[in-house]
Amino acid sequence: MSPPVLDVVDLTTEFALRGGGAARAVDGVSFSLARGEIVGLVGESGSGKSVTGFSLMGLIDPPGRVAGGSVRLNGAELAGMDAEGLRARRGREIAMIFQDPVATLNPLLTVGAQMRMALAAHARTPRRAADDRCAAALARVGIPAARDRLAAYPHEFSGGMRQRVAIAIALLHAPSVVIADEPTTALDVSVQAQILVEMRALAAETGLSLIWISHDLAVVSGFASRILVMYAGRVVEQGPAEAVLRAPRHPYTRGLIDSLPAAAKPGEPLRQIPGGAPSLGALPPGCAFAPRCPRAAGACRAAPPVETREGARAWRCLFPLEAGA
Amino acid sequence: MLGFVIQRLIQAAAVMAVMSVIVFVGVYAVGNPVDIVIPPDATQDVREEAIRRLGLDLPLWRQYFLFVGGVLQGDFGRSFIYNEPVLSLIAGRAPATIELVLISVLCATVIGVSLGVYAGYRPHAPLARAIMALSVLGFSVPTFWVGLILILTFAVSLGWLPAGGRGETVLILGVRWSFPTLDGLAHIALPALNLALFKMAMMIRLARSGVREIMLTDTIRFARAAGISEATILRRHVLKLIAAPIITVFGLELGSTLAFAVVTETIFSWPGMGKLIIDSITLLDRPVMVAYLILTALLFVTINLLVDLAYAAIDPRVRSGEAR
C-alpha cells in the first residue's frame, strides 16, 4: 500500500477565551487519507469539523491556533511550517471549497479574473495560456461554453454553476487533497446529487483525495468510503462507511443514524438525540456525549474515553454498542 | 448602460429645476436688497428707476422665469454690488477653492484609506491603535481651532510655512493656479491640511470597518485557501470590495468642501469662493447668492451622477440593473 497522502496525528486546535484559558475546538484528531480516497467528516454544527478543515489548511485566525499534533501532507510536515511555506502548498497541494458559493466568489471580479489570480498564485502563465487552462478547468467541472464564460461575473451563474466555478478554482493546480466544507448544502437536491457524482468520478479518475465535511450523514453515506464522526472536537468513531452505518459502535453515531428521516417509519415522529451539543468552553470532564447518552454510567463522567481500535474501525466509548446490534 | 445614464440625467434635470425654485424663493424671502443697494438719501424717482432697472418691480414668478431664461443662455445676471457678471465673479474665485479642496480631499482619501486599511487588517497592532486615536482626534477637534494651532505652530513659532494667501501663481488656460509653484504649494499646505484632517479621520474609520468586515468573509478565506498572497488579496479583493462607501463619501466631501470651505478660507485668508458668498449674504447681493447656490446644487447633482457611474463601473450587478 502506498504511503498516505495526508497523515494527521493528534491534531489539536484551541481558541483563546476572553477571560484566559482556551476552548479546544479540535481535540486529538487522528486519521489518514489514501490517494483517491473519499473520507466523510460528519458531526453537528459546532462539533469542530470545519475547524479541523481550516487547521489542515493552516488557516486558523487568531485568537485560534493549532496547539499540537502533526499534519503530514505528501510527506512534508505542515505543523510549525512558516506562513510562506503554507501559502505555497495551499491551492497547489491542498485546496478547499466552501458551503456558500455566493459568498466565496468576489461579486466584483469576473470569473476569469478570479481564476487567473488563483493560477498566478503558483504559476506564472502568459495571459492566453492562462485563459486556456482556466477554460479547461471550467469545462472539466461541466460548465458549457467555458471559454466565453470567463468574462462573466459570478451573479450571471446559477448557484450550482457558481459552486462548480469554485470547484474548478480549487482543482486548478490538481491538488492531491481537497477539503470540501459542506459544498452542496446550499444547493438544490438534484444539483447536489450531480455534483456528488461528478466529484466522485473526478476523484477516481485523477487520484484526488477528498475530505467531505457534512452535517448530513445521508449525503456522506452513499459517497464516502470511510466515515469520521466528530463530537465536541473529538473523533468519536471512524471506520469504513458501510460498516459504521450498518453497525455503529458509538451511541452518538447510532443516534445520528436513527435521526435520519429514512430511519423513521412513515407517520411516526422523527427520532432525535435528546439535549444539545455542549459548549466547547464548558466541556464535562469525562466523555462529552455522556450527558445525552442513554448508556452512560459513572465511569463515563470521570475521564474522556481513549480510542479503541479494532481492524479498520476505532471508537471512543467505554460501553460501545455490540458489533452485531 | 446608456439607459442608466439617460435615466440619471433626467433625474438630475428634475432635481435642478426644483432646486432653482427653492433657492430663488428662499433668497427672495431673506430680505429686500433695495435698501442696501440704493443710498438712503436717493429721491423717489432714482429709487424707482433703480428698482425697475434691477427688475425688482416684477412679480416673483416673472423674475424667476427671466432668471431661468438668462441661465439657460449662460447668463446668471449681474452682481448688485460689484456690477459685474456673476459668472465671471465666481469664475475668478473658483480656481483658488478648487485647487485647495481637490488637494485636501485627495490627500485625505489616499492617506486615510491607506491608514484605515492597515488599521482594519491588523486591528490589534499598536500602530493601528495609534491611527484610531488620531482619527478620534480628527473627528472631535473643531476645524477653526486646528487652523489657528497650525498657524501658530508652523507659521509663527517654526516659521516653516506661510500663514495665508495664495503665494506665487501660474497662468494655465487663462486661470491662475498656485499648485504648480513651490511657493504656491507652501501656501496651500496648511489650509489643505486643516481641511483634510476631518475627512481623513472619516476615511480611516470607513476603510477600517470595511476591511475588518471583509477580512472575515468566505471570499477572503477562499482566496487564502487558493494560496493567493496577502498582498494580492488586499490589492485585488479588499480594495475593490470597500470602494463603494469610500467613493460615496469622497463625492459628498468633495462637493460640500468646495461649496463650504468658508471657515478655513477665512482663517488662512485664502481668496476663494467662501469669502464671496459670505459677502454676498451680508450685502444681500441676490444674483450672487442665487447663482452660487444653484451652481452648488449643480455641483452636487454632477458629483452624485459621477458617483453612480463609478458604482456601475465597479459593480457589474449595478450595471445589469440587478442590484442585490
XYZ file of C-alpha atoms in Angstrom, chain A residues 153-318:
166
model
C -19.431 37.727 -13.369
C -20.490 35.346 -10.583
C -24.049 36.730 -10.455
C -24.511 35.608 -14.049
C -24.227 31.970 -12.953
C -26.793 29.852 -11.112
C -25.991 28.588 -7.621
C -24.915 25.159 -8.826
C -22.779 26.645 -11.605
C -21.198 29.048 -9.136
C -20.213 26.139 -6.931
C -18.743 24.424 -9.985
C -16.664 27.548 -10.632
C -15.408 27.405 -7.043
C -14.598 23.714 -7.500
C -12.785 24.493 -10.756
C -10.682 27.102 -8.919
C -9.850 24.590 -6.175
C -8.836 21.996 -8.774
C -6.781 24.383 -10.954
C -3.412 23.136 -9.772
C -4.534 19.492 -9.464
C -4.031 19.329 -5.680
C -3.672 15.943 -4.019
C -6.203 16.759 -1.283
C -9.399 18.784 -1.420
C -11.310 19.650 1.729
C -14.957 20.191 0.864
C -16.786 22.033 3.651
C -20.464 21.249 3.056
C -20.212 22.355 -0.570
C -23.624 21.045 -1.568
C -25.629 22.156 1.464
C -26.742 25.413 -0.144
C -27.772 23.758 -3.411
C -30.910 22.075 -4.748
C -31.080 18.365 -4.079
C -30.814 17.469 -7.769
C -27.769 19.716 -8.276
C -26.315 18.323 -5.072
C -26.551 14.786 -6.418
C -24.979 15.783 -9.743
C -22.031 17.427 -8.041
C -21.508 14.443 -5.741
C -21.438 12.069 -8.701
C -19.052 14.295 -10.633
C -16.712 14.765 -7.686
C -16.563 11.034 -7.145
C -15.745 10.487 -10.801
C -13.024 13.149 -10.597
C -11.517 11.519 -7.533
C -11.491 8.104 -9.192
C -10.095 9.498 -12.422
C -7.345 11.769 -11.099
C -6.440 10.154 -7.793
C -7.658 13.218 -5.918
C -8.322 12.564 -2.228
C -11.368 14.216 -0.678
C -12.327 15.153 2.842
C -16.051 15.744 2.617
C -17.350 17.690 5.612
C -21.079 17.426 6.206
C -23.644 17.555 8.958
C -25.765 15.256 6.816
C -24.982 11.593 7.298
C -27.296 10.731 4.417
C -25.184 12.736 1.924
C -21.933 11.179 3.077
C -23.194 7.603 3.461
C -23.501 6.820 -0.235
C -20.457 8.769 -1.231
C -17.528 8.320 1.137
C -15.543 5.148 1.540
C -14.728 5.983 5.138
C -16.567 7.993 7.769
C -15.256 10.030 10.697
C -17.854 11.060 13.251
C -16.938 14.140 15.286
C -18.447 15.228 18.550
C -17.263 18.226 20.610
C -13.911 18.369 18.849
C -13.114 14.655 19.069
C -13.427 11.909 16.510
C -15.707 9.561 18.421
C -15.938 6.885 15.761
C -14.271 6.117 12.452
C -14.239 3.259 10.037
C -15.352 2.048 6.607
C -18.595 3.829 5.704
C -20.661 0.735 5.197
C -19.582 -0.928 8.453
C -20.097 2.239 10.521
C -23.572 2.767 9.116
C -24.621 -0.845 9.427
C -23.287 -1.440 12.910
C -22.232 1.761 14.710
C -20.269 1.187 17.907
C -20.639 4.668 19.413
C -24.049 5.629 20.823
C -23.738 9.057 19.194
C -23.326 7.529 15.727
C -26.346 5.348 16.458
C -28.295 8.486 17.398
C -27.275 10.227 14.159
C -28.348 7.247 12.051
C -31.646 6.933 13.924
C -32.452 10.593 13.431
C -32.212 10.325 9.633
C -35.713 10.732 8.173
C -35.245 7.478 6.232
C -34.862 5.563 9.508
C -38.319 6.537 10.776
C -41.480 4.744 9.737
C -43.976 6.978 7.888
C -46.346 8.670 10.309
C -44.006 8.175 13.234
C -42.327 11.264 14.703
C -38.652 11.641 13.730
C -36.310 10.438 16.396
C -33.747 12.823 17.782
C -30.833 12.776 20.197
C -32.018 14.374 23.459
C -30.263 17.519 24.634
C -27.977 19.842 22.676
C -24.297 19.957 21.712
C -22.151 21.082 24.642
C -20.369 24.415 24.687
C -16.659 23.967 23.961
C -15.768 26.350 26.759
C -17.517 24.169 29.349
C -16.992 20.535 28.393
C -17.696 17.890 31.030
C -14.541 16.262 32.404
C -15.425 12.831 31.046
C -16.979 11.803 27.739
C -18.522 14.907 26.167
C -21.510 12.884 24.995
C -22.257 11.379 28.422
C -24.965 13.922 29.407
C -27.018 12.927 26.329
C -26.093 9.257 26.218
C -28.604 6.512 27.113
C -25.777 4.104 28.029
C -23.692 6.467 30.164
C -22.548 5.249 33.570
C -20.459 6.777 36.331
C -17.146 5.877 34.671
C -18.086 7.891 31.573
C -18.086 11.090 33.627
C -14.631 10.563 35.122
C -12.257 10.867 32.128
C -12.629 11.071 28.349
C -12.539 7.537 26.938
C -9.438 6.572 24.974
C -9.648 5.249 21.476
C -10.365 1.566 20.989
C -9.130 0.128 17.696
C -10.427 -2.973 16.038
C -9.216 -3.622 12.499
C -10.113 -0.639 10.316
C -12.511 0.697 12.925
C -11.999 2.847 16.000
C -14.233 4.427 18.608
C -14.031 6.351 21.858
C -16.582 4.768 24.160
C -16.433 2.758 27.371
